[in-house]
Coordinates of C-alpha atoms in Angstrom, one line a residue:
M1 CA 16.9 -123.5 79.1
L2 CA 17.7 -119.8 78.8
I3 CA 14.1 -118.9 79.7
T4 CA 14.1 -121.2 82.7
T5 CA 17.4 -119.8 84.0
S6 CA 16.3 -116.2 83.5
F7 CA 13.0 -116.9 85.3
A8 CA 14.9 -118.5 88.2
S9 CA 17.2 -115.5 88.5
V10 CA 14.3 -113.0 88.6
F11 CA 12.4 -115.2 91.1
T12 CA 15.4 -115.4 93.4
G13 CA 16.1 -111.7 93.3
T14 CA 12.5 -110.9 94.0
G15 CA 12.4 -113.4 96.8
L16 CA 15.4 -111.9 98.5
A17 CA 14.0 -108.4 98.2
I18 CA 10.7 -109.6 99.7
A19 CA 12.6 -111.4 102.5
K20 CA 14.6 -108.3 103.4
F21 CA 11.4 -106.2 103.5
F22 CA 9.5 -108.5 105.8
F23 CA 12.5 -109.7 107.8
P24 CA 15.1 -106.8 107.9
N25 CA 16.8 -108.1 111.0
S26 CA 16.3 -111.9 110.7
S27 CA 16.1 -114.6 108.1
P28 CA 13.8 -117.5 109.2
V29 CA 14.2 -119.6 106.0
L30 CA 17.1 -118.4 103.8
H31 CA 19.6 -117.5 106.6
R32 CA 20.8 -114.9 104.2
E33 CA 24.5 -113.8 104.3
V34 CA 25.3 -110.3 105.7
V35 CA 28.5 -108.3 106.0
Y36 CA 28.3 -105.5 108.6
Q37 CA 30.8 -103.0 109.9
G38 CA 30.4 -101.8 113.5
D39 CA 31.7 -101.6 117.0
L40 CA 32.3 -104.9 118.9
Q41 CA 31.7 -105.0 122.6
R42 CA 32.4 -107.8 125.0
T43 CA 29.5 -107.9 127.6
P44 CA 28.8 -110.2 130.5
S45 CA 26.4 -112.2 128.3
G46 CA 28.5 -112.3 125.1
F47 CA 29.5 -110.2 122.1
I48 CA 27.4 -107.3 120.8
L49 CA 27.9 -105.6 117.5
T50 CA 26.7 -102.0 117.3
L51 CA 26.0 -100.7 113.8
P52 CA 26.4 -97.1 112.7
N53 CA 22.5 -96.8 112.8
S54 CA 22.6 -97.9 116.5
E55 CA 21.1 -101.4 115.8
L56 CA 22.5 -104.0 118.1
Y57 CA 23.2 -107.6 117.0
T58 CA 24.2 -110.5 119.2
L59 CA 27.1 -112.5 117.7
R60 CA 27.3 -116.3 117.8
P61 CA 30.0 -118.5 116.3
K62 CA 28.9 -120.4 113.2
S63 CA 29.3 -124.1 113.6
N64 CA 32.1 -124.4 111.1
T65 CA 33.8 -121.1 111.7
S66 CA 37.5 -120.7 112.7
V67 CA 36.8 -117.5 114.7
N68 CA 38.2 -117.7 118.2
F69 CA 35.7 -115.7 120.2
K70 CA 37.9 -115.9 123.3
S71 CA 40.6 -113.9 121.5
L72 CA 38.3 -111.1 120.4
S73 CA 38.8 -107.6 121.7
N74 CA 36.6 -104.5 121.7
G75 CA 36.8 -102.1 118.7
L76 CA 35.8 -101.5 115.2
V77 CA 35.3 -104.7 113.2
L78 CA 33.9 -106.2 110.0
V79 CA 31.6 -109.1 110.5
K80 CA 30.6 -111.7 107.9
G81 CA 28.0 -114.2 108.7
N82 CA 24.3 -115.3 108.4
L83 CA 21.1 -114.0 110.0
T84 CA 19.1 -116.5 111.9
K85 CA 15.4 -116.9 112.6
E86 CA 15.9 -114.9 115.8
K87 CA 15.9 -111.1 115.4
F88 CA 19.2 -109.3 115.7
V89 CA 21.3 -112.4 115.9
I90 CA 24.2 -113.2 113.5
E91 CA 26.0 -116.5 113.2
A92 CA 29.5 -115.1 112.5
S93 CA 31.9 -116.9 110.1
E94 CA 34.5 -114.1 109.9
I95 CA 35.4 -111.2 112.2
T96 CA 38.1 -108.8 111.0
S97 CA 39.5 -106.0 113.3
L98 CA 39.6 -102.6 111.7
D99 CA 41.4 -100.8 114.5
S100 CA 44.7 -99.4 113.4
S101 CA 46.1 -99.1 116.9
P102 CA 46.0 -101.4 120.0
Q103 CA 43.9 -100.3 123.0
I104 CA 45.8 -99.3 126.0
T105 CA 44.5 -99.9 129.5
P106 CA 45.4 -97.0 132.0
P107 CA 47.7 -98.0 134.8
I108 CA 46.2 -98.7 138.2
P109 CA 47.4 -96.2 140.8
S110 CA 49.5 -97.6 143.6
N111 CA 47.1 -96.1 146.3
P112 CA 43.5 -96.9 145.2
P113 CA 40.9 -94.4 146.4
D114 CA 38.7 -95.0 149.4
P115 CA 35.5 -97.0 149.0
I116 CA 32.5 -95.1 147.7
S117 CA 31.0 -93.0 150.5
S118 CA 28.0 -94.9 151.9
P119 CA 26.4 -95.7 155.3
S120 CA 27.3 -99.4 154.5
S121 CA 30.6 -98.7 152.7
S122 CA 32.3 -101.7 154.3
E123 CA 30.1 -103.9 152.1
L124 CA 31.1 -102.0 148.9
P125 CA 34.2 -102.6 146.8
R126 CA 36.6 -99.8 146.3
L127 CA 35.8 -97.3 143.5
Y128 CA 37.4 -98.6 140.3
P129 CA 40.7 -96.6 140.1
S130 CA 41.6 -96.6 136.4
L131 CA 39.0 -94.1 135.3
D132 CA 38.7 -90.4 135.8
W133 CA 35.5 -89.9 137.8
Q134 CA 34.4 -86.4 137.0
T135 CA 30.8 -86.4 138.3
T136 CA 29.6 -87.1 141.9
Q137 CA 26.0 -86.2 142.7
K138 CA 23.4 -87.0 145.4
R139 CA 20.1 -87.7 143.7
V140 CA 17.0 -89.8 143.9
L141 CA 17.7 -93.2 142.2
I142 CA 15.6 -96.1 141.0
F143 CA 16.9 -99.6 141.6
T144 CA 15.4 -102.9 140.3
S145 CA 15.1 -105.9 142.7
G146 CA 13.3 -108.8 141.0
K147 CA 10.0 -107.4 139.8
R148 CA 10.1 -104.5 142.2
K149 CA 11.4 -101.0 141.5
I150 CA 12.8 -99.2 144.6
E151 CA 13.2 -95.4 144.7
Q152 CA 15.8 -94.1 147.2
E153 CA 18.2 -91.2 147.6
G154 CA 21.7 -92.2 146.7
V155 CA 25.0 -91.3 145.1
Y156 CA 25.7 -91.2 141.4
L157 CA 29.2 -91.2 139.9
E158 CA 30.1 -90.8 136.2
S159 CA 33.5 -91.0 134.4
A160 CA 35.0 -88.8 131.8
Q161 CA 34.5 -90.0 128.2
I162 CA 36.9 -92.7 127.0
S163 CA 37.4 -94.0 123.5
A164 CA 37.8 -97.8 124.3
F165 CA 35.0 -99.9 125.9
P166 CA 35.9 -100.3 129.6
Q167 CA 35.7 -104.0 129.9
D168 CA 38.1 -104.1 132.8
F169 CA 35.7 -101.8 134.7
I170 CA 32.8 -104.3 134.1
N171 CA 34.9 -107.3 135.0
Y172 CA 36.1 -105.6 138.2
Y173 CA 32.7 -105.1 139.6
L174 CA 31.3 -108.4 138.5
G175 CA 34.1 -110.2 140.4
E176 CA 33.8 -108.0 143.4
F177 CA 30.1 -108.4 143.9
K178 CA 30.3 -112.2 143.4
D179 CA 33.0 -112.4 146.0
R180 CA 31.0 -110.3 148.4
G181 CA 27.8 -112.3 148.1
F182 CA 25.7 -109.8 146.1
K183 CA 22.9 -111.0 143.9
E184 CA 22.4 -109.8 140.3
T185 CA 18.8 -108.3 139.9
L186 CA 19.2 -106.6 136.5
N187 CA 21.3 -107.1 133.3
S188 CA 20.3 -104.9 130.4
V189 CA 22.0 -104.1 127.0
D190 CA 20.5 -101.6 124.6
P191 CA 21.6 -98.9 122.1
E192 CA 22.2 -96.5 125.0
G193 CA 24.6 -98.8 126.8
I194 CA 24.8 -101.5 129.6
T195 CA 23.1 -101.5 133.0
I196 CA 23.7 -104.0 135.7
T197 CA 22.3 -104.0 139.2
Y198 CA 23.4 -106.0 142.3
A199 CA 21.7 -106.1 145.7
K200 CA 22.5 -107.5 149.1
D201 CA 20.0 -107.0 152.0
D202 CA 19.0 -103.3 151.7
L203 CA 22.0 -102.2 149.7
F204 CA 21.6 -101.7 146.0
L205 CA 24.3 -100.7 143.4
T206 CA 23.9 -100.2 139.7
F207 CA 26.9 -99.8 137.3
G208 CA 27.4 -99.9 133.6
T209 CA 28.3 -97.8 130.5
K210 CA 26.7 -95.2 128.4
N211 CA 27.4 -95.1 124.6
I212 CA 28.3 -91.7 123.3
Y213 CA 27.2 -90.9 119.7
Q214 CA 27.8 -88.1 117.3
G215 CA 25.7 -87.2 114.3
K216 CA 22.1 -88.0 113.5
A217 CA 20.2 -90.7 111.5
D218 CA 22.5 -92.5 109.0
Q219 CA 25.4 -90.3 110.1
K220 CA 25.1 -91.3 113.7
Q221 CA 28.3 -92.9 114.9
L222 CA 29.5 -94.4 118.2
T223 CA 32.5 -92.2 119.4
G224 CA 33.1 -93.2 123.0
Y225 CA 31.8 -94.4 126.3
K226 CA 31.2 -93.2 129.9
A227 CA 31.2 -95.5 132.9
F228 CA 28.8 -94.9 135.8
I229 CA 28.0 -96.2 139.3
E230 CA 25.1 -95.4 141.6
H231 CA 24.1 -96.8 145.0
N232 CA 21.8 -96.0 147.9

């Protein structure tokens, strides 16, 4: 009995080691349990967990979890759950906030600024007012429309760095473009940030966020964000 138990323990340990080697970001059979600390971001397509090494995991609620995803907010969290057969997907059973202080949304000025300067500015929403827009440049931009890439001269705006993910900024433009009849042509999330493009007739506008990191390799940490907007 002792020999059988010891053999089973060795086999199990070896099996887990092999599974981690061949499936570092997924678990097709064992659905092994993981506990990760990282930065939680609410995106238009769901929740993303960014680890200190810049890996991005999509979070899904486990079938028997008590986690209320609707109540989650952006910030540093500890996630416990199980990997799935899909790469970079975690079925979360517990999510614990590690932020020591609540996030504060800057007040919206009583007199919002004029729309972004554009030949078709009447079609564009007003520039989101609750960020400090430090950079305004004219440059050649590339927009995505379906399978086409369109290169045109346009305007690029970038905000000052902020510590909290600007979810209200994302929600503002998603709502504005939907109300104005724009069509989404690109929605991308990667370790560098979020990029979303909308188009209407010959007008293209891309907005999103850039993740700001400090350090290198294992010491690389997410320290903030910058919002950006560009249009032809």
